[in-house]
One Martini backbone bead per residue (centre of mass of N, CA, C, O) as a GRO file, in nm:
protein
  525
    1MET     BB    1  37.986  14.093  18.668
    2ARG     BB    2  37.884  13.804  18.625
    3GLN     BB    3  38.059  13.679  18.850
    4LEU     BB    4  37.933  13.835  19.081
    5HIS     BB    5  37.653  13.723  19.044
    6THR     BB    6  37.726  13.431  19.100
    7ILE     BB    7  37.838  13.470  19.387
    8LEU     BB    8  37.586  13.593  19.515
    9LEU     BB    9  37.389  13.359  19.459
   10PHE     BB   10  37.554  13.133  19.609
   11CYS     BB   11  37.627  13.270  19.889
   12LEU     BB   12  37.301  13.367  19.946
   13CYS     BB   13  37.173  13.107  19.972
   14PHE     BB   14  36.856  12.958  20.058
   15THR     BB   15  36.597  12.707  20.169
   16LEU     BB   16  36.373  12.677  20.383
   17ALA     BB   17  36.356  12.378  20.507
   18HIS     BB   18  36.134  12.412  20.736
   19ALA     BB   19  35.884  12.443  20.523
   20GLN     BB   20  36.005  12.178  20.376
   21LYS     BB   21  36.037  11.851  20.281
   22ILE     BB   22  36.361  11.751  20.160
   23SER     BB   23  36.547  11.547  20.015
   24LYS     BB   24  36.874  11.479  19.968
   25ASP     BB   25  36.850  11.387  19.672
   26ASP     BB   26  36.688  11.632  19.565
   27ARG     BB   27  36.897  11.844  19.639
   28LYS     BB   28  37.121  11.736  19.459
   29LYS     BB   29  36.973  11.760  19.191
   30ALA     BB   30  36.922  12.063  19.211
   31ASN     BB   31  37.220  12.153  19.234
   32ASP     BB   32  37.319  12.031  18.968
   33LEU     BB   33  37.123  12.183  18.782
   34ALA     BB   34  37.200  12.471  18.876
   35TYR     BB   35  37.493  12.455  18.787
   36ASP     BB   36  37.440  12.409  18.485
   37ALA     BB   37  37.269  12.662  18.451
   38GLN     BB   38  37.486  12.874  18.529
   39LEU     BB   39  37.674  12.826  18.291
   40ARG     BB   40  37.461  12.931  18.082
   41PHE     BB   41  37.396  13.202  18.212
   42ASP     BB   42  37.693  13.318  18.174
   43LEU     BB   43  37.632  13.287  17.840
   44ASP     BB   44  37.329  13.388  17.779
   45ASP     BB   45  37.159  13.105  17.799
   46TYR     BB   46  36.840  13.134  17.889
   47TYR     BB   47  36.687  12.892  17.783
   48ALA     BB   48  36.858  12.655  17.895
   49SER     BB   49  36.863  12.753  18.192
   50LEU     BB   50  36.557  12.750  18.242
   51ILE     BB   51  36.514  12.449  18.217
   52LEU     BB   52  36.705  12.371  18.454
   53TYR     BB   53  36.573  12.540  18.677
   54ARG     BB   54  36.299  12.398  18.664
   55GLN     BB   55  36.409  12.123  18.744
   56ALA     BB   56  36.518  12.212  19.017
   57LEU     BB   57  36.233  12.304  19.130
   58HIS     BB   58  36.110  12.025  19.130
   59TYR     BB   59  36.303  11.917  19.365
   60ASN     BB   60  36.339  12.241  19.474
   61PRO     BB   61  36.128  12.503  19.538
   62LEU     BB   62  36.360  12.652  19.745
   63HIS     BB   63  36.561  12.729  19.529
   64GLU     BB   64  36.695  13.030  19.493
   65ASN     BB   65  36.864  13.037  19.240
   66ALA     BB   66  36.640  12.919  19.059
   67GLY     BB   67  36.420  13.128  19.121
   68VAL     BB   68  36.566  13.388  19.040
   69ASN     BB   69  36.683  13.303  18.754
   70SER     BB   70  36.416  13.240  18.623
   71ALA     BB   71  36.317  13.531  18.621
   72LEU     BB   72  36.555  13.647  18.459
   73CYS     BB   73  36.520  13.476  18.206
   74MET     BB   74  36.230  13.566  18.139
   75PHE     BB   75  36.299  13.862  18.114
   76GLN     BB   76  36.515  13.831  17.883
   77LEU     BB   77  36.298  13.665  17.690
   78GLY     BB   78  36.011  13.822  17.702
   79TYR     BB   79  35.806  13.755  17.889
   80SER     BB   80  35.524  13.780  18.013
   81ILE     BB   81  35.411  13.914  18.297
   82ASP     BB   82  35.219  13.687  18.383
   83SER     BB   83  35.454  13.465  18.387
   84LEU     BB   84  35.611  13.616  18.636
   85VAL     BB   85  35.430  13.612  18.888
   86PRO     BB   86  35.510  13.331  19.024
   87LEU     BB   87  35.820  13.459  19.073
   88GLU     BB   88  35.792  13.690  19.279
   89ASN     BB   89  35.832  13.528  19.540
   90ASN     BB   90  36.130  13.464  19.496
   91LEU     BB   91  36.220  13.765  19.506
   92THR     BB   92  36.089  13.853  19.775
   93LEU     BB   93  36.242  13.623  19.960
   94SER     BB   94  36.505  13.711  19.879
   95ARG     BB   95  36.859  13.781  19.986
   96VAL     BB   96  36.934  13.882  19.720
   97PRO     BB   97  36.988  14.197  19.634
   98ASP     BB   98  36.912  14.183  19.313
   99ALA     BB   99  36.618  14.094  19.341
  100THR     BB  100  36.503  14.377  19.395
  101PHE     BB  101  36.568  14.501  19.123
  102TYR     BB  102  36.403  14.296  18.943
  103LEU     BB  103  36.136  14.344  19.082
  104ALA     BB  104  36.118  14.641  18.996
  105LEU     BB  105  36.104  14.581  18.690
  106ILE     BB  106  35.842  14.423  18.700
  107LYS     BB  107  35.669  14.647  18.821
  108HIS     BB  108  35.709  14.835  18.584
  109ARG     BB  109  35.580  14.645  18.367
  110GLN     BB  110  35.303  14.655  18.549
  111LYS     BB  111  35.263  14.964  18.637
  112LYS     BB  112  35.403  14.973  18.940
  113PHE     BB  113  35.569  15.245  19.014
  114ASP     BB  114  35.571  15.285  19.323
  115GLU     BB  115  35.680  15.005  19.393
  116SER     BB  116  35.937  15.026  19.229
  117THR     BB  117  36.057  15.270  19.378
  118LEU     BB  118  36.073  15.146  19.661
  119LEU     BB  119  36.266  14.919  19.581
  120LEU     BB  120  36.495  15.102  19.476
  121GLN     BB  121  36.540  15.254  19.742
  122SER     BB  122  36.615  15.000  19.899
  123TYR     BB  123  36.852  14.911  19.718
  124LYS     BB  124  37.025  15.175  19.758
  125LYS     BB  125  37.096  15.099  20.070
  126ILE     BB  126  37.282  14.909  19.972
  127LYS     BB  127  37.580  14.822  19.949
  128SER     BB  128  37.773  14.860  19.669
  129ASN     BB  129  37.951  14.582  19.718
  130LYS     BB  130  37.651  14.405  19.716
  131ARG     BB  131  37.597  14.517  19.420
  132LEU     BB  132  37.559  14.570  19.070
  133ASN     BB  133  37.409  14.851  19.092
  134ASN     BB  134  37.435  15.169  19.067
  135ASN     BB  135  37.309  15.482  19.135
  136ILE     BB  136  37.270  15.572  18.847
  137GLU     BB  137  37.087  15.336  18.764
  138VAL     BB  138  36.872  15.368  18.982
  139ASP     BB  139  36.789  15.661  18.917
  140PHE     BB  140  36.698  15.599  18.630
  141ARG     BB  141  36.469  15.403  18.709
  142ILE     BB  142  36.312  15.607  18.876
  143GLN     BB  143  36.270  15.808  18.641
  144GLN     BB  144  36.104  15.614  18.467
  145ASN     BB  145  35.860  15.616  18.651
  146VAL     BB  146  35.806  15.916  18.618
  147ASN     BB  147  35.777  15.921  18.313
  148ALA     BB  148  35.543  15.718  18.287
  149LYS     BB  149  35.335  15.878  18.451
  150ASN     BB  150  35.338  16.131  18.271
  151PHE     BB  151  35.259  15.999  17.999
  152LEU     BB  152  34.993  15.863  18.093
  153ALA     BB  153  34.864  16.150  18.181
  154ASN     BB  154  34.973  16.255  17.867
  155PRO     BB  155  34.839  16.181  17.598
  156VAL     BB  156  34.851  16.125  17.273
  157GLU     BB  157  34.726  16.162  16.944
  158ALA     BB  158  34.670  15.818  16.857
  159TYR     BB  159  34.609  15.558  16.625
  160ILE     BB  160  34.635  15.212  16.714
  161SER     BB  161  34.700  14.926  16.495
  162ASN     BB  162  34.679  14.618  16.408
  163MET     BB  163  34.773  14.457  16.105
  164GLY     BB  164  34.717  14.164  16.131
  165PRO     BB  165  34.712  13.833  15.991
  166ALA     BB  166  34.859  13.910  15.721
  167ILE     BB  167  35.121  13.987  15.900
  168ASN     BB  168  35.077  13.850  16.162
  169SER     BB  169  35.176  13.628  16.432
  170GLU     BB  170  35.268  13.401  16.689
  171PHE     BB  171  35.526  13.536  16.633
  172HIS     BB  172  35.790  13.724  16.554
  173ASP     BB  173  35.720  14.068  16.447
  174TYR     BB  174  35.933  14.297  16.254
  175VAL     BB  175  36.064  14.548  16.082
  176PRO     BB  176  35.925  14.772  15.916
  177VAL     BB  177  35.914  14.828  15.551
  178ILE     BB  178  35.825  15.100  15.346
  179SER     BB  179  35.705  15.220  15.080
  180LEU     BB  180  35.647  15.529  14.950
  181ASP     BB  181  35.335  15.432  14.858
  182GLU     BB  182  35.226  15.204  15.058
  183THR     BB  183  35.224  14.894  14.894
  184SER     BB  184  35.488  14.789  15.052
  185LEU     BB  185  35.574  14.529  15.299
  186TYR     BB  186  35.852  14.480  15.495
  187PHE     BB  187  35.965  14.200  15.706
  188THR     BB  188  36.029  14.034  16.014
  189SER     BB  189  36.043  13.672  16.095
  190LYS     BB  190  36.001  13.376  16.333
  191ARG     BB  191  35.852  13.191  16.159
  192ARG     BB  192  35.709  12.922  16.023
  193ASN     BB  193  35.745  12.795  15.685
  194THR     BB  194  35.854  12.497  15.713
  195ASP     BB  195  35.924  12.169  15.802
  196GLN     BB  196  36.250  12.239  15.771
  197ASP     BB  197  36.267  12.420  15.991
  198SER     BB  198  36.486  12.558  16.223
  199LEU     BB  199  36.646  12.601  16.532
  200ASN     BB  200  36.785  12.792  16.752
  201SER     BB  201  36.930  12.849  17.061
  202ASP     BB  202  36.637  12.993  17.149
  203ARG     BB  203  36.402  12.825  17.009
  204HIS     BB  204  36.389  12.968  16.733
  205TYR     BB  205  36.326  13.072  16.444
  206PHE     BB  206  36.455  13.189  16.184
  207GLU     BB  207  36.507  13.458  16.015
  208ASP     BB  208  36.281  13.631  15.787
  209ILE     BB  209  36.167  13.769  15.487
  210TYR     BB  210  35.876  13.963  15.424
  211VAL     BB  211  35.578  14.022  15.204
  212SER     BB  212  35.338  14.288  15.139
  213HIS     BB  213  35.041  14.387  14.955
  214TYR     BB  214  34.839  14.657  14.845
  215ILE     BB  215  34.512  14.530  14.760
  216ASN     BB  216  34.204  14.620  14.746
  217ALA     BB  217  34.215  14.759  15.038
  218ALA     BB  218  34.446  14.531  15.117
  219TRP     BB  219  34.641  14.322  15.292
  220GLN     BB  220  34.826  14.073  15.204
  221LYS     BB  221  34.953  13.781  15.239
  222ALA     BB  222  35.237  13.701  15.360
  223VAL     BB  223  35.560  13.635  15.208
  224ASN     BB  224  35.828  13.461  15.143
  225MET     BB  225  36.115  13.561  14.967
  226GLY     BB  226  36.345  13.392  14.969
  227PRO     BB  227  36.564  13.317  14.753
  228PRO     BB  228  36.854  13.509  14.807
  229VAL     BB  229  36.771  13.671  15.062
  230ASN     BB  230  36.726  13.408  15.196
  231SER     BB  231  36.851  13.184  15.434
  232LYS     BB  232  36.948  12.946  15.682
  233THR     BB  233  36.960  13.191  15.847
  234ASN     BB  234  36.965  13.507  15.945
  235ASP     BB  235  36.711  13.740  15.808
  236ALA     BB  236  36.694  14.103  15.787
  237CYS     BB  237  36.531  14.378  15.753
  238VAL     BB  238  36.624  14.739  15.738
  239ALA     BB  239  36.606  14.881  15.438
  240LEU     BB  240  36.463  15.119  15.197
  241SER     BB  241  36.475  15.265  14.921
  242PRO     BB  242  36.290  15.510  14.773
  243ASP     BB  243  36.285  15.339  14.487
  244GLY     BB  244  36.284  15.020  14.568
  245GLU     BB  245  36.586  14.887  14.470
  246ARG     BB  246  36.698  14.879  14.776
  247MET     BB  247  36.825  14.649  15.035
  248ILE     BB  248  36.882  14.619  15.367
  249VAL     BB  249  37.064  14.346  15.524
  250TYR     BB  250  37.061  14.113  15.786
  251ARG     BB  251  37.333  13.871  15.838
  252THR     BB  252  37.431  13.581  15.949
  253SER     BB  253  37.654  13.370  16.013
  254GLU     BB  254  37.727  13.035  16.040
  255ASN     BB  255  37.781  13.073  16.364
  256ILE     BB  256  37.538  13.270  16.477
  257ILE     BB  257  37.693  13.528  16.603
  258SER     BB  258  37.765  13.687  16.372
  259GLY     BB  259  37.723  13.996  16.164
  260ASP     BB  260  37.586  14.171  15.868
  261LEU     BB  261  37.562  14.409  15.620
  262TYR     BB  262  37.351  14.423  15.335
  263ILE     BB  263  37.285  14.439  14.969
  264SER     BB  264  36.994  14.452  14.767
  265ARG     BB  265  36.896  14.415  14.422
  266LYS     BB  266  36.719  14.489  14.152
  267GLY     BB  267  36.651  14.356  13.867
  268LYS     BB  268  36.525  14.359  13.548
  269ASP     BB  269  36.288  14.150  13.667
  270ALA     BB  270  36.230  14.253  13.975
  271THR     BB  271  36.437  14.083  14.127
  272TRP     BB  272  36.609  13.978  14.390
  273GLN     BB  273  36.933  13.981  14.478
  274THR     BB  274  37.221  13.899  14.596
  275PRO     BB  275  37.365  13.984  14.868
  276GLU     BB  276  37.595  14.247  14.955
  277LYS     BB  277  37.853  14.342  15.126
  278LEU     BB  278  37.936  14.586  15.317
  279PRO     BB  279  38.161  14.785  15.415
  280ASP     BB  280  38.390  14.847  15.683
  281VAL     BB  281  38.263  15.124  15.773
  282ILE     BB  282  38.027  14.950  15.889
  283ASN     BB  283  38.153  14.691  15.922
  284SER     BB  284  38.237  14.488  16.208
  285PRO     BB  285  38.316  14.300  16.493
  286TYR     BB  286  38.053  14.412  16.564
  287ILE     BB  287  37.729  14.561  16.601
  288GLU     BB  288  37.527  14.576  16.291
  289SER     BB  289  37.154  14.596  16.249
  290SER     BB  290  37.100  14.906  16.168
  291ALA     BB  291  36.940  15.116  15.906
  292CYS     BB  292  36.952  15.407  15.671
  293PHE     BB  293  36.842  15.615  15.425
  294SER     BB  294  36.856  15.860  15.228
  295MET     BB  295  36.686  15.995  14.973
  296ASP     BB  296  36.968  15.983  14.781
  297THR     BB  297  37.170  15.761  14.917
  298SER     BB  298  37.435  15.932  15.037
  299GLU     BB  299  37.328  15.816  15.314
  300ILE     BB  300  37.408  15.641  15.628
  301ILE     BB  301  37.237  15.523  15.910
  302PHE     BB  302  37.376  15.358  16.205
  303SER     BB  303  37.427  15.090  16.426
  304SER     BB  304  37.669  15.062  16.709
  305ASN     BB  305  37.911  14.891  16.950
  306ARG     BB  306  38.159  15.027  16.908
  307PRO     BB  307  38.425  15.168  16.990
  308GLY     BB  308  38.396  15.520  17.102
  309GLY     BB  309  38.143  15.563  17.237
  310TYR     BB  310  37.880  15.626  17.487
  311GLY     BB  311  37.724  15.351  17.482
  312GLY     BB  312  37.650  15.091  17.354
  313LYS     BB  313  37.446  15.188  17.118
  314ASP     BB  314  37.509  15.380  16.828
  315LEU     BB  315  37.491  15.653  16.607
  316TYR     BB  316  37.579  15.662  16.259
  317ARG     BB  317  37.760  15.827  15.978
  318ILE     BB  318  37.761  15.810  15.619
  319ARG     BB  319  37.927  15.926  15.311
  320LYS     BB  320  37.935  16.001  14.982
  321LEU     BB  321  38.191  16.044  14.784
  322PRO     BB  322  38.319  16.164  14.489
  323ASN     BB  323  38.459  15.861  14.453
  324ARG     BB  324  38.218  15.661  14.570
  325GLN     BB  325  38.302  15.648  14.853
  326TRP     BB  326  38.304  15.589  15.184
  327SER     BB  327  38.310  15.725  15.467
  328LYS     BB  328  38.367  15.768  15.770
  329ALA     BB  329  38.248  15.717  16.070
  330TYR     BB  330  37.995  15.923  16.239
  331ASN     BB  331  37.912  16.039  16.531
  332LEU     BB  332  37.613  16.197  16.646
  333GLY     BB  333  37.632  16.227  16.945
  334PRO     BB  334  37.500  16.340  17.262
  335ALA     BB  335  37.216  16.422  17.160
  336ILE     BB  336  37.158  16.113  17.082
  337ASN     BB  337  37.364  15.972  17.257
  338THR     BB  338  37.414  15.727  17.511
  339ILE     BB  339  37.483  15.486  17.756
  340TYR     BB  340  37.277  15.362  17.593
  341ASP     BB  341  37.061  15.244  17.361
  342GLU     BB  342  37.076  15.300  17.006
  343ASP     BB  343  36.821  15.249  16.746
  344ALA     BB  344  36.652  15.236  16.459
  345PRO     BB  345  36.686  15.424  16.212
  346PHE     BB  346  36.490  15.711  16.060
  347LEU     BB  347  36.487  15.894  15.758
  348HIS     BB  348  36.313  16.119  15.633
  349PRO     BB  349  36.248  16.247  15.317
  350ASP     BB  350  36.314  16.548  15.425
  351GLY     BB  351  36.614  16.511  15.575
  352LEU     BB  352  36.547  16.601  15.903
  353SER     BB  353  36.387  16.356  16.023
  354LEU     BB  354  36.467  16.172  16.313
  355TYR     BB  355  36.423  15.830  16.392
  356PHE     BB  356  36.437  15.653  16.712
  357SER     BB  357  36.567  15.424  16.952
  358SER     BB  358  36.565  15.430  17.324
  359LYS     BB  359  36.693  15.364  17.666
  360GLY     BB  360  36.715  15.659  17.711
  361HIS     BB  361  36.670  15.945  17.826
  362ASN     BB  362  36.303  15.976  17.862
  363SER     BB  363  36.226  15.696  17.921
  364MET     BB  364  35.954  15.459  18.013
  365GLY     BB  365  36.084  15.193  17.890
  366ALA     BB  366  36.299  15.071  17.729
  367TYR     BB  367  36.210  15.120  17.417
  368ASP     BB  368  36.188  15.436  17.260
  369VAL     BB  369  36.050  15.683  17.062
  370PHE     BB  370  36.227  15.928  16.867
  371SER     BB  371  36.287  16.277  16.782
  372SER     BB  372  36.483  16.465  16.531
  373THR     BB  373  36.639  16.768  16.412
  374TYR     BB  374  36.811  16.891  16.142
  375ASP     BB  375  37.094  17.118  16.125
  376ALA     BB  376  37.275  17.225  15.862
  377GLU     BB  377  37.443  17.463  15.973
  378ALA     BB  378  37.531  17.300  16.247
  379ASN     BB  379  37.551  16.994  16.212
  380SER     BB  380  37.283  16.907  16.390
  381PHE     BB  381  37.087  16.781  16.648
  382SER     BB  382  36.825  16.781  16.827
  383GLU     BB  383  36.657  16.729  17.093
  384PRO     BB  384  36.504  16.466  17.183
  385GLU     BB  385  36.165  16.338  17.135
  386ASN     BB  386  35.918  16.197  17.293
  387LEU     BB  387  35.622  16.049  17.158
  388GLY     BB  388  35.471  15.898  17.364
  389TYR     BB  389  35.165  15.823  17.484
  390PRO     BB  390  35.089  15.517  17.314
  391ILE     BB  391  35.340  15.465  17.145
  392ASN     BB  392  35.465  15.444  17.416
  393ASP     BB  393  35.598  15.211  17.656
  394VAL     BB  394  35.737  14.970  17.880
  395SER     BB  395  35.812  14.845  17.626
  396ASP     BB  396  35.912  14.774  17.321
  397ASP     BB  397  35.975  15.051  17.086
  398ILE     BB  398  36.036  14.987  16.736
  399PHE     BB  399  36.088  15.044  16.412
  400PHE     BB  400  36.033  15.343  16.295
  401VAL     BB  401  35.806  15.451  16.035
  402VAL     BB  402  35.728  15.704  15.782
  403SER     BB  403  35.537  15.868  15.593
  404VAL     BB  404  35.556  16.119  15.373
  405ASP     BB  405  35.299  16.285  15.507
  406GLY     BB  406  35.294  16.197  15.829
  407LYS     BB  407  35.012  16.023  15.897
  408ARG     BB  408  35.194  15.761  15.913
  409ALA     BB  409  35.294  15.463  16.100
  410TYR     BB  410  35.548  15.208  16.168
  411TYR     BB  411  35.581  14.934  16.413
  412SER     BB  412  35.722  14.776  16.700
  413SER     BB  413  35.519  14.577  16.931
  414GLU     BB  414  35.371  14.494  17.266
  415LYS     BB  415  35.040  14.427  17.306
  416ALA     BB  416  34.731  14.315  17.402
  417ASP     BB  417  34.670  14.235  17.072
  418THR     BB  418  34.857  14.023  17.028
  419TYR     BB  419  34.939  13.715  16.853
  420GLY     BB  420  35.211  13.664  17.070
  421HIS     BB  421  35.421  13.893  17.022
  422THR     BB  422  35.570  14.074  16.825
  423ASP     BB  423  35.425  14.342  16.643
  424ILE     BB  424  35.266  14.516  16.382
  425TYR     BB  425  35.201  14.869  16.363
  426ARG     BB  426  34.965  15.134  16.319
  427ILE     BB  427  34.981  15.489  16.286
  428ASP     BB  428  34.731  15.747  16.335
  429THR     BB  429  34.727  16.128  16.279
  430ARG     BB  430  34.476  16.261  16.123
  431PHE     BB  431  34.305  16.261  16.394
  432LYS     BB  432  34.105  16.387  16.634
  433SER     BB  433  33.912  16.307  16.900
  434LYS     BB  434  33.675  16.549  16.822
  435GLU     BB  435  33.650  16.492  16.535
  436ILE     BB  436  33.477  16.572  16.228
  437VAL     BB  437  33.380  16.383  15.948
  438VAL     BB  438  33.343  16.309  15.600
  439GLN     BB  439  33.090  16.109  15.433
  440THR     BB  440  33.049  16.007  15.111
  441GLY     BB  441  32.777  15.954  14.860
  442THR     BB  442  32.564  15.726  14.654
  443ILE     BB  443  32.231  15.686  14.532
  444LEU     BB  444  32.101  15.404  14.347
  445LEU     BB  445  31.870  15.325  14.061
  446ASP     BB  446  31.948  15.197  13.786
  447SER     BB  447  32.189  15.424  13.776
  448LEU     BB  448  32.006  15.627  13.933
  449PRO     BB  449  31.916  15.870  14.113
  450GLN     BB  450  31.827  15.858  14.476
  451LYS     BB  451  31.602  15.905  14.710
  452ALA     BB  452  31.691  15.893  15.067
  453ARG     BB  453  31.698  15.740  15.385
  454LEU     BB  454  31.943  15.791  15.659
  455SER     BB  455  32.016  15.577  15.929
  456VAL     BB  456  32.242  15.641  16.196
  457TYR     BB  457  32.447  15.403  16.383
  458GLU     BB  458  32.605  15.326  16.662
  459MET     BB  459  32.884  15.121  16.739
  460PRO     BB  460  32.775  14.967  16.969
  461GLY     BB  461  32.402  14.952  17.028
  462LYS     BB  462  32.245  15.123  16.821
  463GLN     BB  463  32.273  15.440  16.825
  464LEU     BB  464  32.136  15.720  16.729
  465GLN     BB  465  32.298  15.978  16.534
  466GLY     BB  466  32.126  16.011  16.251
  467ILE     BB  467  31.942  16.187  15.985
  468TYR     BB  468  31.947  16.141  15.632
  469SER     BB  469  31.979  16.266  15.286
  470SER     BB  470  31.939  16.235  14.956
  471ASN     BB  471  31.967  16.363  14.652
  472SER     BB  472  31.735  16.362  14.395
  473ASN     BB  473  31.937  16.448  14.155
  474SER     BB  474  32.228  16.296  14.258
  475GLY     BB  475  32.226  16.097  14.530
  476GLN     BB  476  32.375  16.253  14.732
  477PHE     BB  477  32.573  16.232  15.041
  478VAL     BB  478  32.624  16.355  15.391
  479LEU     BB  479  32.836  16.258  15.663
  480ALA     BB  480  32.874  16.310  16.018
  481LEU     BB  481  33.172  16.175  16.171
  482SER     BB  482  33.351  15.967  16.357
  483PRO     BB  483  33.668  15.824  16.297
  484PHE     BB  484  33.638  15.605  16.562
  485LYS     BB  485  33.366  15.490  16.444
  486THR     BB  486  33.110  15.259  16.403
  487TYR     BB  487  32.855  15.205  16.145
  488THR     BB  488  32.502  15.189  16.083
  489VAL     BB  489  32.306  15.190  15.773
  490LEU     BB  490  31.975  15.282  15.698
  491ILE     BB  491  31.809  15.231  15.382
  492GLU     BB  492  31.535  15.434  15.251
  493ALA     BB  493  31.300  15.380  14.972
  494GLU     BB  494  31.075  15.424  14.748
  495GLY     BB  495  31.019  15.104  14.619
  496CYS     BB  496  31.240  14.979  14.815
  497LYS     BB  497  31.467  14.804  14.963
  498GLU     BB  498  31.605  14.756  15.238
  499GLN     BB  499  31.933  14.882  15.352
  500GLU     BB  500  32.243  14.759  15.504
  501ILE     BB  501  32.534  14.925  15.627
  502THR     BB  502  32.888  14.934  15.693
  503LEU     BB  503  33.101  15.166  15.873
  504LYS     BB  504  33.404  15.204  15.919
  505ALA     BB  505  33.642  15.337  16.070
  506LEU     BB  506  33.823  15.578  15.913
  507VAL     BB  507  34.100  15.519  16.057
  508THR     BB  508  34.112  15.218  15.917
  509GLU     BB  509  34.143  15.363  15.654
  510PHE     BB  510  34.377  15.419  15.421
  511ASP     BB  511  34.156  15.529  15.176
  512PRO     BB  512  33.908  15.715  15.185
  513ARG     BB  513  33.587  15.682  15.020
  514SER     BB  514  33.343  15.705  14.820
  515ILE     BB  515  33.016  15.576  14.813
  516ILE     BB  516  32.812  15.312  14.662
  517VAL     BB  517  32.451  15.260  14.636
  518GLN     BB  518  32.253  14.982  14.536
  519LEU     BB  519  31.930  14.952  14.469
  520LYS     BB  520  31.621  14.768  14.518
  521LYS     BB  521  31.338  14.658  14.424
  522ASN     BB  522  31.055  14.556  14.488
  523ASP     BB  523  30.899  14.259  14.418
  524ALA     BB  524  30.615  14.391  14.334
  525GLN     BB  525  30.755  14.564  14.081
   0.00000   0.00000   0.00000
């Protein structure tokens, strides 16, 4: 397939030389650079080929092969859509049939679904032997446009917030793994840790595992876990056992090409020990990079692209046998797996709710998060349900984990407020859009209850929301607020200084609590 792509691009190239004068020497330089770039492109080395294609375009801006493949490289490398816009013209003017297909994908990522569909319909009319993608693939992409429009028109109620600079960085941050009590968050990052950090073949820093702890109502600055969990190559956290004593880690081999799943255990001094490779029933010569434990750790569900599946990555399950050995891997079947990739499984502590990401099913684009329920009697999972927009969007939404009470979830996504690339987000489903919640508190003066007047203003704009009073005997007050809004409260009491406090939106508070306000007497008293 890749060879066909190469032949199509070279055989169908044209230069539009009449539109711009380009010297013979510059054309030769561009052709030589494009040839070298194509060799790397065919090896999926998109970063190196992109550099060479850009150099080719410098000498010949009309070099079609360089223009088209530059766009494809940037698409594969996950460049922001804004950065792809200048290359749209290359794809639009190109006579290479598959340029139309990739232009349709860019339009989809831009949420121009009708334009994307028209391009795909046009592409479908091209003879099948002159294009790379068959009608099944084209129809699936058209359906994704339909799915995306439907989900955007019918959003689910969920408050999604970026975890902030204590967790996220300007680099890629992903695969959140949360402890059962939600006080420890482990995740993977490609950030620079020390001046000695080196770059991999994609010109990114190697993956390392980081950890942050929730202390004094705030997530602390994430720190690199260091050796022996992290090594000189890629190390990614995969799953945490419910007791927090075992962590599954993905580690690449020294050749940086292959990799396997390992398990690290906490020692007697609560430090993480050197990861040990999991058995061959999980690890194979193929790709196994995601997994999760069952509540009692007697089962592991993992993803693999090994032969015998339904296509791409599939989800498999192994169980601990009475002899303490692991069973053979069991494919979860066509209810879960599709011809596309399924990845990042998470089995909720209830033992029944399976969350995973898929590029198939009724995805609205790239990886979407799905849920499925296990039926113990039938030994099967229900038809997966797309979690909908805004949890899912047209880019990758993956590595989804849920709190024990089901009120919060954490996952990796790239949204408008990202700090650079993929970030870790928290989803809160505790409140409905029009819900009113109660904020309680107590007004004190010299540690004694104080009657006071509380004027509550919505922010921004400081529009008066209501006027409340504290009880003269207990000092307690009750405010009726929207959980999604921030408020400023002006507190006035006889003989006391005015005091103003800010109440953050309750949905942003991990564990909302009653507040205590200590007033001060006027200076004259």
